[in-house]
mmCIF file of C-alpha atoms in Angstrom:
data_model
loop_
_atom_site.group_PDB
_atom_site.id
_atom_site.type_symbol
_atom_site.label_atom_id
_atom_site.label_comp_id
_atom_site.label_asym_id
_atom_site.label_seq_id
_atom_site.Cartn_x
_atom_site.Cartn_y
_atom_site.Cartn_z
ATOM 1 C CA UNK X 1 222.672 -16.814 126.303
ATOM 2 C CA UNK X 2 223.746 -14.214 123.664
ATOM 3 C CA UNK X 3 226.997 -12.435 125.996
ATOM 4 C CA UNK X 4 229.942 -11.806 124.624
ATOM 5 C CA UNK X 5 232.511 -14.132 124.512
ATOM 6 C CA UNK X 6 235.886 -12.882 126.602
ATOM 7 C CA UNK X 7 239.120 -13.317 124.806
ATOM 8 C CA UNK X 8 242.087 -12.725 126.756
ATOM 9 C CA UNK X 9 245.416 -12.708 124.998
ATOM 10 C CA UNK X 10 249.147 -11.752 125.266
ATOM 11 C CA UNK X 11 250.842 -9.930 122.067
ATOM 12 C CA UNK X 12 253.400 -12.346 122.587
ATOM 13 C CA UNK X 13 251.800 -15.771 122.512
ATOM 14 C CA UNK X 14 251.876 -17.524 119.345
ATOM 15 C CA UNK X 15 248.770 -19.799 120.398
ATOM 16 C CA UNK X 16 246.917 -16.437 121.337
ATOM 17 C CA UNK X 17 247.715 -15.242 117.659
ATOM 18 C CA UNK X 18 246.270 -18.399 116.344
ATOM 19 C CA UNK X 19 243.374 -17.878 118.247
ATOM 20 C CA UNK X 20 242.871 -14.356 117.065
ATOM 21 C CA UNK X 21 242.658 -15.378 113.705
ATOM 22 C CA UNK X 22 239.818 -17.880 114.691
ATOM 23 C CA UNK X 23 237.693 -16.222 117.414
ATOM 24 C CA UNK X 24 235.574 -13.743 115.739
ATOM 25 C CA UNK X 25 234.487 -16.022 112.851
ATOM 26 C CA UNK X 26 233.503 -19.013 115.526
ATOM 27 C CA UNK X 27 231.561 -16.479 117.596
ATOM 28 C CA UNK X 28 229.898 -14.936 114.584
ATOM 29 C CA UNK X 29 228.554 -18.754 113.697
ATOM 30 C CA UNK X 30 226.640 -18.407 116.957
ATOM 31 C CA UNK X 31 225.206 -14.928 116.918
ATOM 32 C CA UNK X 32 228.191 -13.718 119.303
ATOM 33 C CA UNK X 33 230.568 -11.053 119.859
ATOM 34 C CA UNK X 34 234.099 -11.123 121.185
ATOM 35 C CA UNK X 35 235.285 -9.014 123.871
ATOM 36 C CA UNK X 36 239.181 -8.547 123.136
ATOM 37 C CA UNK X 37 241.003 -8.098 126.287
ATOM 38 C CA UNK X 38 244.764 -8.083 126.061
ATOM 39 C CA UNK X 39 246.770 -9.333 129.272
ATOM 40 C CA UNK X 40 250.443 -9.556 130.166
ATOM 41 C CA UNK X 41 251.344 -13.200 131.036
ATOM 42 C CA UNK X 42 254.237 -11.575 132.929
ATOM 43 C CA UNK X 43 252.238 -10.515 135.654
ATOM 44 C CA UNK X 44 250.006 -13.586 135.465
ATOM 45 C CA UNK X 45 252.441 -16.020 135.587
ATOM 46 C CA UNK X 46 253.805 -14.830 138.833
ATOM 47 C CA UNK X 47 250.545 -16.284 140.480
ATOM 48 C CA UNK X 48 251.122 -19.820 138.649
ATOM 49 C CA UNK X 49 254.944 -19.771 138.881
ATOM 50 C CA UNK X 50 255.264 -20.532 135.090
ATOM 51 C CA UNK X 51 257.666 -19.334 132.869
ATOM 52 C CA UNK X 52 257.388 -18.369 129.398
ATOM 53 C CA UNK X 53 257.342 -21.755 126.936
ATOM 54 C CA UNK X 54 260.588 -21.292 124.955
ATOM 55 C CA UNK X 55 262.531 -20.554 127.892
ATOM 56 C CA UNK X 56 261.762 -23.911 129.454
ATOM 57 C CA UNK X 57 264.347 -26.840 128.697
ATOM 58 C CA UNK X 58 263.447 -29.491 126.328
ATOM 59 C CA UNK X 59 259.801 -28.063 126.347
ATOM 60 C CA UNK X 60 260.823 -24.578 124.843
ATOM 61 C CA UNK X 61 262.762 -26.597 121.931
ATOM 62 C CA UNK X 62 259.296 -28.601 121.274
ATOM 63 C CA UNK X 63 257.064 -25.223 121.513
ATOM 64 C CA UNK X 64 259.271 -23.482 119.112
ATOM 65 C CA UNK X 65 258.143 -26.344 116.545
ATOM 66 C CA UNK X 66 254.839 -27.009 117.647
ATOM 67 C CA UNK X 67 253.996 -23.084 116.904
ATOM 68 C CA UNK X 68 255.427 -23.694 113.459
ATOM 69 C CA UNK X 69 253.589 -26.724 112.937
ATOM 70 C CA UNK X 70 250.275 -25.685 114.697
ATOM 71 C CA UNK X 71 250.429 -23.008 111.973
ATOM 72 C CA UNK X 72 250.742 -24.834 109.024
ATOM 73 C CA UNK X 73 247.574 -27.191 110.159
ATOM 74 C CA UNK X 74 245.450 -25.063 110.453
ATOM 75 C CA UNK X 75 246.679 -23.046 107.284
ATOM 76 C CA UNK X 76 247.651 -19.983 109.411
ATOM 77 C CA UNK X 77 250.739 -17.510 108.413
ATOM 78 C CA UNK X 78 253.277 -17.675 110.758
ATOM 79 C CA UNK X 79 256.935 -16.878 111.417
ATOM 80 C CA UNK X 80 258.900 -17.110 114.504
ATOM 81 C CA UNK X 81 259.606 -13.640 115.513
ATOM 82 C CA UNK X 82 263.344 -12.819 115.667
ATOM 83 C CA UNK X 83 262.603 -11.212 118.757
ATOM 84 C CA UNK X 84 261.023 -13.855 121.375
ATOM 85 C CA UNK X 85 259.274 -13.685 123.892
ATOM 86 C CA UNK X 86 258.755 -9.772 124.345
ATOM 87 C CA UNK X 87 257.134 -7.348 126.644
ATOM 88 C CA UNK X 88 253.982 -6.788 125.684
ATOM 89 C CA UNK X 89 252.555 -3.399 127.856
ATOM 90 C CA UNK X 90 252.749 -1.223 125.455
ATOM 91 C CA UNK X 91 251.001 -2.934 122.614
ATOM 92 C CA UNK X 92 248.375 -3.941 125.004
ATOM 93 C CA UNK X 93 247.913 -0.161 126.182
ATOM 94 C CA UNK X 94 247.574 0.948 123.136
ATOM 95 C CA UNK X 95 244.772 -1.310 122.260
ATOM 96 C CA UNK X 96 242.972 -0.159 125.676
ATOM 97 C CA UNK X 97 243.898 3.359 124.406
ATOM 98 C CA UNK X 98 241.708 2.658 120.770
ATOM 99 C CA UNK X 99 239.109 0.669 122.315
ATOM 100 C CA UNK X 100 238.449 3.698 124.919
ATOM 101 C CA UNK X 101 238.568 6.058 122.194
ATOM 102 C CA UNK X 102 237.156 4.558 118.907
ATOM 103 C CA UNK X 103 235.446 1.470 120.405
ATOM 104 C CA UNK X 104 235.569 -2.191 120.202
ATOM 105 C CA UNK X 105 235.855 -2.845 116.477
ATOM 106 C CA UNK X 106 238.486 -0.371 116.254
ATOM 107 C CA UNK X 107 240.578 -2.201 119.232
ATOM 108 C CA UNK X 108 240.157 -5.276 117.282
ATOM 109 C CA UNK X 109 241.268 -4.029 113.799
ATOM 110 C CA UNK X 110 244.361 -2.836 115.912
ATOM 111 C CA UNK X 111 245.162 -6.079 117.694
ATOM 112 C CA UNK X 112 244.906 -7.991 114.829
ATOM 113 C CA UNK X 113 247.502 -5.994 112.738
ATOM 114 C CA UNK X 114 249.788 -5.869 116.032
ATOM 115 C CA UNK X 115 249.862 -9.725 115.846
ATOM 116 C CA UNK X 116 250.229 -9.945 112.339
ATOM 117 C CA UNK X 117 252.905 -7.342 112.709
ATOM 118 C CA UNK X 118 254.936 -9.443 114.826
ATOM 119 C CA UNK X 119 253.947 -12.844 113.867
ATOM 120 C CA UNK X 120 253.877 -12.448 110.106
ATOM 121 C CA UNK X 121 256.166 -9.740 109.634
ATOM 122 C CA UNK X 122 258.673 -10.449 112.619
ATOM 123 C CA UNK X 123 258.333 -6.896 113.567
ATOM 124 C CA UNK X 124 259.260 -6.484 117.286
ATOM 125 C CA UNK X 125 256.276 -4.986 118.787
ATOM 126 C CA UNK X 126 257.911 -4.647 122.234
ATOM 127 C CA UNK X 127 258.948 -1.409 120.850
ATOM 128 C CA UNK X 128 256.954 1.852 121.169
ATOM 129 C CA UNK X 129 257.360 3.171 117.834
ATOM 130 C CA UNK X 130 256.527 -0.019 115.902
ATOM 131 C CA UNK X 131 253.405 0.425 118.013
ATOM 132 C CA UNK X 132 253.039 3.901 117.026
ATOM 133 C CA UNK X 133 253.486 2.815 113.601
ATOM 134 C CA UNK X 134 250.734 0.473 113.336
ATOM 135 C CA UNK X 135 248.330 2.673 114.663
ATOM 136 C CA UNK X 136 249.154 4.994 112.304
ATOM 137 C CA UNK X 137 248.868 2.793 108.842
ATOM 138 C CA UNK X 138 245.277 2.283 110.633
ATOM 139 C CA UNK X 139 244.669 6.471 110.660
ATOM 140 C CA UNK X 140 244.556 6.959 114.507
ATOM 141 C CA UNK X 141 246.213 9.846 116.347
ATOM 142 C CA UNK X 142 249.836 8.675 116.636
ATOM 143 C CA UNK X 143 250.745 12.131 118.523
ATOM 144 C CA UNK X 144 247.850 11.612 120.907
ATOM 145 C CA UNK X 145 248.454 8.075 121.291
ATOM 146 C CA UNK X 146 252.401 8.210 121.930
ATOM 147 C CA UNK X 147 251.252 10.422 125.199
ATOM 148 C CA UNK X 148 248.903 8.089 126.418
ATOM 149 C CA UNK X 149 251.160 4.958 126.554
ATOM 150 C CA UNK X 150 253.608 6.579 128.228
ATOM 151 C CA UNK X 151 251.014 7.899 130.987
ATOM 152 C CA UNK X 152 249.970 6.472 134.100
ATOM 153 C CA UNK X 153 245.879 6.695 133.519
ATOM 154 C CA UNK X 154 246.292 3.845 130.900
ATOM 155 C CA UNK X 155 248.931 1.939 132.807
ATOM 156 C CA UNK X 156 246.487 2.115 135.841
ATOM 157 C CA UNK X 157 243.653 0.933 133.531
ATOM 158 C CA UNK X 158 245.742 -2.323 131.780
ATOM 159 C CA UNK X 159 246.912 -3.027 135.728
ATOM 160 C CA UNK X 160 243.429 -3.400 136.390
ATOM 161 C CA UNK X 161 242.236 -5.012 133.880
ATOM 162 C CA UNK X 162 244.668 -7.919 134.118
ATOM 163 C CA UNK X 163 244.097 -8.180 138.210
ATOM 164 C CA UNK X 164 240.108 -8.990 136.942
ATOM 165 C CA UNK X 165 241.436 -11.356 134.370
ATOM 166 C CA UNK X 166 243.574 -13.051 137.182
ATOM 167 C CA UNK X 167 240.245 -13.134 139.573
ATOM 168 C CA UNK X 168 238.543 -14.647 136.706
ATOM 169 C CA UNK X 169 240.818 -17.457 136.470
ATOM 170 C CA UNK X 170 242.721 -16.492 133.570
ATOM 171 C CA UNK X 171 246.429 -17.785 133.539
ATOM 172 C CA UNK X 172 247.631 -18.437 130.230
ATOM 173 C CA UNK X 173 246.775 -17.177 126.517
ATOM 174 C CA UNK X 174 244.394 -17.827 124.785
ATOM 175 C CA UNK X 175 241.716 -17.955 127.250
ATOM 176 C CA UNK X 176 238.469 -17.579 126.565
ATOM 177 C CA UNK X 177 235.232 -17.683 128.578
ATOM 178 C CA UNK X 178 231.960 -18.224 127.303
ATOM 179 C CA UNK X 179 228.845 -17.964 129.733
ATOM 180 C CA UNK X 180 230.773 -18.803 132.655
ATOM 181 C CA UNK X 181 232.879 -21.501 130.951
ATOM 182 C CA UNK X 182 236.523 -21.121 130.783
ATOM 183 C CA UNK X 183 238.724 -22.642 127.934
ATOM 184 C CA UNK X 184 242.717 -22.306 127.826
ATOM 185 C CA UNK X 185 244.599 -22.876 124.900
ATOM 186 C CA UNK X 186 243.615 -22.561 120.778
ATOM 187 C CA UNK X 187 243.423 -26.362 121.004
ATOM 188 C CA UNK X 188 240.072 -26.091 123.070
ATOM 189 C CA UNK X 189 238.742 -24.751 119.925
ATOM 190 C CA UNK X 190 236.424 -27.958 119.160
ATOM 191 C CA UNK X 191 235.289 -27.379 122.542
ATOM 192 C CA UNK X 192 234.373 -24.044 122.605
ATOM 193 C CA UNK X 193 232.398 -24.677 119.152
ATOM 194 C CA UNK X 194 230.658 -27.952 120.700
ATOM 195 C CA UNK X 195 229.885 -25.409 124.091
ATOM 196 C CA UNK X 196 228.545 -22.366 121.622
ATOM 197 C CA UNK X 197 226.460 -25.105 120.148
ATOM 198 C CA UNK X 198 224.689 -26.848 122.916
ATOM 199 C CA UNK X 199 225.504 -25.035 125.794
ATOM 200 C CA UNK X 200 227.254 -27.757 127.597
ATOM 201 C CA UNK X 201 229.797 -30.813 126.414
ATOM 202 C CA UNK X 202 227.859 -33.754 125.896
ATOM 203 C CA UNK X 203 229.492 -37.012 125.230
ATOM 204 C CA UNK X 204 229.975 -37.583 121.561
ATOM 205 C CA UNK X 205 229.416 -41.544 122.701
ATOM 206 C CA UNK X 206 226.153 -40.424 124.361
ATOM 207 C CA UNK X 207 224.356 -37.683 123.001
ATOM 208 C CA UNK H 1 257.507 -45.861 106.728
ATOM 209 C CA UNK H 2 255.715 -48.013 108.781
ATOM 210 C CA UNK H 3 257.723 -48.187 111.824
ATOM 211 C CA UNK H 4 256.228 -48.627 115.645
ATOM 212 C CA UNK H 5 254.958 -45.589 117.193
ATOM 213 C CA UNK H 6 256.296 -44.753 120.149
ATOM 214 C CA UNK H 7 253.591 -44.053 123.116
ATOM 215 C CA UNK H 8 255.062 -42.398 126.569
ATOM 216 C CA UNK H 9 252.723 -42.059 129.129
ATOM 217 C CA UNK H 10 252.541 -41.933 132.847
ATOM 218 C CA UNK H 11 249.917 -43.863 134.913
ATOM 219 C CA UNK H 12 248.814 -40.580 137.032
ATOM 220 C CA UNK H 13 248.320 -38.430 133.989
ATOM 221 C CA UNK H 14 244.745 -38.006 132.927
ATOM 222 C CA UNK H 15 245.608 -37.107 129.278
ATOM 223 C CA UNK H 16 247.770 -40.000 128.939
ATOM 224 C CA UNK H 17 244.645 -42.164 129.963
ATOM 225 C CA UNK H 18 242.723 -40.470 127.411
ATOM 226 C CA UNK H 19 245.212 -41.125 125.162
ATOM 227 C CA UNK H 20 245.408 -44.947 125.614
ATOM 228 C CA UNK H 21 242.052 -45.368 125.021
ATOM 229 C CA UNK H 22 242.438 -44.010 121.225
ATOM 230 C CA UNK H 23 246.571 -44.529 120.209
ATOM 231 C CA UNK H 24 246.086 -48.292 119.065
ATOM 232 C CA UNK H 25 242.838 -47.511 116.777
ATOM 233 C CA UNK H 26 244.589 -44.454 115.415
ATOM 234 C CA UNK H 27 247.995 -46.253 114.507
ATOM 235 C CA UNK H 28 246.139 -49.503 113.310
ATOM 236 C CA UNK H 29 244.220 -46.962 110.905
ATOM 237 C CA UNK H 30 247.444 -46.849 108.872
ATOM 238 C CA UNK H 31 249.004 -50.254 109.464
ATOM 239 C CA UNK H 32 251.163 -49.235 112.470
ATOM 240 C CA UNK H 33 251.725 -50.963 115.701
ATOM 241 C CA UNK H 34 252.376 -48.944 119.509
ATOM 242 C CA UNK H 35 255.285 -49.703 121.681
ATOM 243 C CA UNK H 36 253.279 -48.431 125.024
ATOM 244 C CA UNK H 37 256.350 -46.986 127.385
ATOM 245 C CA UNK H 38 255.661 -45.975 130.707
ATOM 246 C CA UNK H 39 257.669 -42.998 132.082
ATOM 247 C CA UNK H 40 257.928 -41.010 135.408
ATOM 248 C CA UNK H 41 256.817 -37.595 135.182
ATOM 249 C CA UNK H 42 258.450 -36.916 138.904
ATOM 250 C CA UNK H 43 261.983 -37.771 137.260
ATOM 251 C CA UNK H 44 260.762 -36.126 133.772
ATOM 252 C CA UNK H 45 259.744 -32.793 135.428
ATOM 253 C CA UNK H 46 263.145 -32.705 137.634
ATOM 254 C CA UNK H 47 264.688 -31.377 134.013
ATOM 255 C CA UNK H 48 261.877 -29.268 132.945
ATOM 256 C CA UNK H 49 261.187 -27.683 136.436
ATOM 257 C CA UNK H 50 257.548 -28.394 135.948
ATOM 258 C CA UNK H 51 254.690 -29.701 138.494
ATOM 259 C CA UNK H 52 252.046 -31.779 138.942
ATOM 260 C CA UNK H 53 249.318 -29.308 137.103
ATOM 261 C CA UNK H 54 246.717 -29.837 139.905
ATOM 262 C CA UNK H 55 249.139 -28.639 142.390
ATOM 263 C CA UNK H 56 249.796 -25.459 140.195
ATOM 264 C CA UNK H 57 247.548 -22.520 141.964
ATOM 265 C CA UNK H 58 244.520 -21.345 139.642
ATOM 266 C CA UNK H 59 246.078 -23.527 136.737
ATOM 267 C CA UNK H 60 245.230 -26.804 138.789
ATOM 268 C CA UNK H 61 241.554 -25.889 139.381
ATOM 269 C CA UNK H 62 241.289 -25.352 135.789
ATOM 270 C CA UNK H 63 243.087 -28.672 135.050
ATOM 271 C CA UNK H 64 240.975 -30.770 137.229
ATOM 272 C CA UNK H 65 237.407 -29.296 135.494
ATOM 273 C CA UNK H 66 239.193 -29.620 131.686
ATOM 274 C CA UNK H 67 239.915 -33.603 132.672
ATOM 275 C CA UNK H 68 236.447 -34.421 133.118
ATOM 276 C CA UNK H 69 234.761 -31.837 130.447
ATOM 277 C CA UNK H 70 237.568 -33.425 128.124
ATOM 278 C CA UNK H 71 236.752 -36.928 128.995
ATOM 279 C CA UNK H 72 233.248 -36.028 128.314
ATOM 280 C CA UNK H 73 233.604 -34.081 125.168
ATOM 281 C CA UNK H 74 235.655 -37.790 123.635
ATOM 282 C CA UNK H 75 233.080 -39.974 124.966
ATOM 283 C CA UNK H 76 235.793 -41.866 127.385
ATOM 284 C CA UNK H 77 234.829 -43.203 130.614
ATOM 285 C CA UNK H 78 236.144 -40.820 133.518
ATOM 286 C CA UNK H 79 236.404 -40.033 137.614
ATOM 287 C CA UNK H 80 238.643 -37.876 138.913
ATOM 288 C CA UNK H 81 240.327 -40.677 141.400
ATOM 289 C CA UNK H 82 240.359 -39.578 145.050
ATOM 290 C CA UNK H 83 244.016 -39.880 145.640
ATOM 291 C CA UNK H 84 245.681 -37.779 142.740
ATOM 292 C CA UNK H 85 248.327 -37.435 141.715
ATOM 293 C CA UNK H 86 250.126 -40.660 142.802
ATOM 294 C CA UNK H 87 253.716 -42.249 142.360
ATOM 295 C CA UNK H 88 253.624 -44.585 139.430
ATOM 296 C CA UNK H 89 257.094 -46.469 139.663
ATOM 297 C CA UNK H 90 255.525 -49.608 140.918
ATOM 298 C CA UNK H 91 252.649 -49.883 137.968
ATOM 299 C CA UNK H 92 255.419 -48.801 135.255
ATOM 300 C CA UNK H 93 257.958 -51.762 136.476
ATOM 301 C CA UNK H 94 255.181 -54.209 136.391
ATOM 302 C CA UNK H 95 254.486 -53.345 133.020
ATOM 303 C CA UNK H 96 257.922 -53.541 132.167
ATOM 304 C CA UNK H 97 258.234 -56.941 133.732
ATOM 305 C CA UNK H 98 254.934 -58.196 131.628
ATOM 306 C CA UNK H 99 256.598 -56.705 128.480
ATOM 307 C CA UNK H 100 259.626 -59.021 128.961
ATOM 308 C CA UNK H 101 258.248 -62.018 130.197
ATOM 309 C CA UNK H 102 254.809 -61.967 128.181
ATOM 310 C CA UNK H 103 255.278 -59.730 125.561
ATOM 311 C CA UNK H 104 254.119 -56.537 123.953
ATOM 312 C CA UNK H 105 250.256 -57.319 123.880
ATOM 313 C CA UNK H 106 250.103 -58.193 127.589
ATOM 314 C CA UNK H 107 251.749 -55.497 128.532
ATOM 315 C CA UNK H 108 249.406 -53.180 126.728
ATOM 316 C CA UNK H 109 246.311 -55.106 128.202
ATOM 317 C CA UNK H 110 247.942 -54.708 131.655
ATOM 318 C CA UNK H 111 248.517 -51.157 130.947
ATOM 319 C CA UNK H 112 244.865 -50.459 129.945
ATOM 320 C CA UNK H 113 243.699 -52.477 133.088
ATOM 321 C CA UNK H 114 245.834 -50.054 135.415
ATOM 322 C CA UNK H 115 244.735 -47.022 133.958
ATOM 323 C CA UNK H 116 240.796 -48.051 133.959
ATOM 324 C CA UNK H 117 241.445 -49.204 137.772
ATOM 325 C CA UNK H 118 242.461 -45.556 138.523
ATOM 326 C CA UNK H 119 240.682 -43.592 136.218
ATOM 327 C CA UNK H 120 237.389 -45.215 136.040
ATOM 328 C CA UNK H 121 237.257 -47.198 139.385
ATOM 329 C CA UNK H 122 239.192 -44.999 141.477
ATOM 330 C CA UNK H 123 241.533 -47.364 143.044
ATOM 331 C CA UNK H 124 244.838 -46.068 143.945
ATOM 332 C CA UNK H 125 247.335 -47.971 141.517
ATOM 333 C CA UNK H 126 250.694 -46.308 143.495
ATOM 334 C CA UNK H 127 249.949 -49.229 145.928
ATOM 335 C CA UNK H 128 251.463 -52.250 145.212
ATOM 336 C CA UNK H 129 248.442 -54.515 146.282
ATOM 337 C CA UNK H 130 246.363 -52.756 143.666
ATOM 338 C CA UNK H 131 248.764 -53.261 141.304
ATOM 339 C CA UNK H 132 249.270 -56.702 141.795
ATOM 340 C CA UNK H 133 245.748 -57.476 142.152
ATOM 341 C CA UNK H 134 245.014 -56.087 138.578
ATOM 342 C CA UNK H 135 247.910 -58.353 137.395
ATOM 343 C CA UNK H 136 246.389 -61.033 138.762
ATOM 344 C CA UNK H 137 242.921 -60.554 137.338
ATOM 345 C CA UNK H 138 245.213 -61.185 134.317
ATOM 346 C CA UNK H 139 246.437 -64.259 134.849
ATOM 347 C CA UNK H 140 249.764 -63.065 135.688
ATOM 348 C CA UNK H 141 252.168 -65.037 138.226
ATOM 349 C CA UNK H 142 251.672 -62.688 141.098
ATOM 350 C CA UNK H 143 254.237 -64.098 143.163
ATOM 351 C CA UNK H 144 256.989 -63.428 140.943
ATOM 352 C CA UNK H 145 255.523 -60.433 140.324
ATOM 353 C CA UNK H 146 255.664 -58.935 143.718
ATOM 354 C CA UNK H 147 259.326 -60.317 143.795
ATOM 355 C CA UNK H 148 260.052 -58.291 140.694
ATOM 356 C CA UNK H 149 258.243 -55.044 141.237
ATOM 357 C CA UNK H 150 260.365 -54.759 144.613
ATOM 358 C CA UNK H 151 263.936 -55.825 143.343
ATOM 359 C CA UNK H 152 266.478 -53.841 142.099
ATOM 360 C CA UNK H 153 266.554 -55.377 138.158
ATOM 361 C CA UNK H 154 263.242 -54.066 137.085
ATOM 362 C CA UNK H 155 264.316 -50.914 139.167
ATOM 363 C CA UNK H 156 267.304 -50.090 136.896
ATOM 364 C CA UNK H 157 265.431 -51.076 133.662
ATOM 365 C CA UNK H 158 262.703 -48.667 134.306
ATOM 366 C CA UNK H 159 265.185 -46.089 135.370
ATOM 367 C CA UNK H 160 267.347 -46.467 132.142
ATOM 368 C CA UNK H 161 264.120 -46.459 130.135
ATOM 369 C CA UNK H 162 263.071 -43.084 131.303
ATOM 370 C CA UNK H 163 266.657 -41.736 130.753
ATOM 371 C CA UNK H 164 266.129 -42.834 127.237
ATOM 372 C CA UNK H 165 262.956 -41.122 126.844
ATOM 373 C CA UNK H 166 264.185 -37.854 128.586
ATOM 374 C CA UNK H 167 267.040 -38.098 125.776
ATOM 375 C CA UNK H 168 264.812 -38.380 123.212
ATOM 376 C CA UNK H 169 263.059 -35.393 124.386
ATOM 377 C CA UNK H 170 259.944 -36.625 126.202
ATOM 378 C CA UNK H 171 259.197 -33.782 129.009
ATOM 379 C CA UNK H 172 255.159 -34.409 129.399
ATOM 380 C CA UNK H 173 252.325 -37.412 128.792
ATOM 381 C CA UNK H 174 251.108 -38.517 126.625
ATOM 382 C CA UNK H 175 254.031 -37.748 124.260
ATOM 383 C CA UNK H 176 253.851 -39.792 120.834
ATOM 384 C CA UNK H 177 256.789 -39.926 118.359
ATOM 385 C CA UNK H 178 255.795 -40.981 114.760
ATOM 386 C CA UNK H 179 258.993 -41.454 112.276
ATOM 387 C CA UNK H 180 260.841 -38.958 114.332
ATOM 388 C CA UNK H 181 258.188 -36.471 114.877
ATOM 389 C CA UNK H 182 256.887 -35.710 118.496
ATOM 390 C CA UNK H 183 253.873 -34.915 119.985
ATOM 391 C CA UNK H 184 252.895 -33.983 123.301
ATOM 392 C CA UNK H 185 249.557 -33.998 124.403
ATOM 393 C CA UNK H 186 246.056 -35.952 123.767
ATOM 394 C CA UNK H 187 244.966 -32.521 121.750
ATOM 395 C CA UNK H 188 247.606 -33.501 119.306
ATOM 396 C CA UNK H 189 246.104 -36.344 117.946
ATOM 397 C CA UNK H 190 244.386 -34.590 115.028
ATOM 398 C CA UNK H 191 247.825 -33.641 113.787
ATOM 399 C CA UNK H 192 249.264 -37.232 114.685
ATOM 400 C CA UNK H 193 246.188 -38.624 112.377
ATOM 401 C CA UNK H 194 247.369 -35.777 109.374
ATOM 402 C CA UNK H 195 250.930 -36.884 109.541
ATOM 403 C CA UNK H 196 250.388 -40.700 109.797
ATOM 404 C CA UNK H 197 248.118 -39.810 106.889
ATOM 405 C CA UNK H 198 250.386 -37.451 104.735
ATOM 406 C CA UNK H 199 254.000 -38.401 106.299
ATOM 407 C CA UNK H 200 254.234 -34.359 107.008
ATOM 408 C CA UNK H 201 251.521 -31.541 108.138
ATOM 409 C CA UNK H 202 250.297 -29.897 105.252
ATOM 410 C CA UNK H 203 248.225 -26.647 105.673
ATOM 411 C CA UNK H 204 244.834 -26.875 105.378
ATOM 412 C CA UNK H 205 244.245 -23.831 103.065
ATOM 413 C CA UNK H 206 247.220 -24.764 100.448
ATOM 414 C CA UNK H 207 247.006 -28.789 100.342
#
């Protein structure tokens, strides 16, 4: 099959950011494209009862260390944002509007810029003005964008898309679906690679 | 440094089992030994508010699939146990008693046998008689063992060891500490390998 790969992510998720720096290249190795789909973990977590990693006792301290170490291990630029975690509906809405008006490629370009803005430059992309500025730097109509992300149309679109994600079993970020097979986490990229290559996960010991 | 590697695990944890099949070989590559330390996730989870993976909505369904797929990917024998998850204090107490009376090597041999009993043969090692039978097959004094795992001495020892683990930041299984550096999860074995090799985690891109 050569269907698109579904890539679900939250803009406040470090592991989602790590995945965002690699997913297109991984897919391209197998002639695939990636459908980038922002979701809101705040909504998703209501289903699973989860909390933001960094707010969990003991585990939160480890997570902050693991973000930085995992970035270093994989050679990904990363700085722990001073404001973390954040609400990401504005960034998600903007991505959807850009996808609708300018197409997938422009939406991906924008999402990558937003992620970089947050996890490299430390700018709080929970704030509308920072999201709009990122869009401006990419040449988008920011007057129109500012209106749209405050309106109900895109808000409803995003809510529906998050609901659809939940129905597909998305419970975290990054969450990747390839030909109906679901993978959660940047640390499943080796399994995703094997699945794209073989169409299944074979045993290393019994090929 | 050549200090022992601390390996914390719960006998009901599939990812702990996966780690148990690889940790000694990984350590041996770098001239290290491993200190196997059973913990009780039921106690640990009280600190973090976590729940057994398989009981979490949506995520639980994924986890059951991921256990089986991850085992296959790594070529590890695995069958989802019919009774899951289970209480593991009996198995943990038995491991501590064997360590105290017969030494580390015998305790590791026993722990591996218990894990295999549960995750390959599907036997409920939450039941005393199954733990004792596993010990019997390895030539241990089962009459003495049966008394000890029901007594207060080993019970207190285990409780103290779990408390010490909590104080060292252990919040899940497997949890590995190498020279003061903590790693959570079987999917951090590539980072543990790099850390053992280099004494740090260097960037792949900027060595």
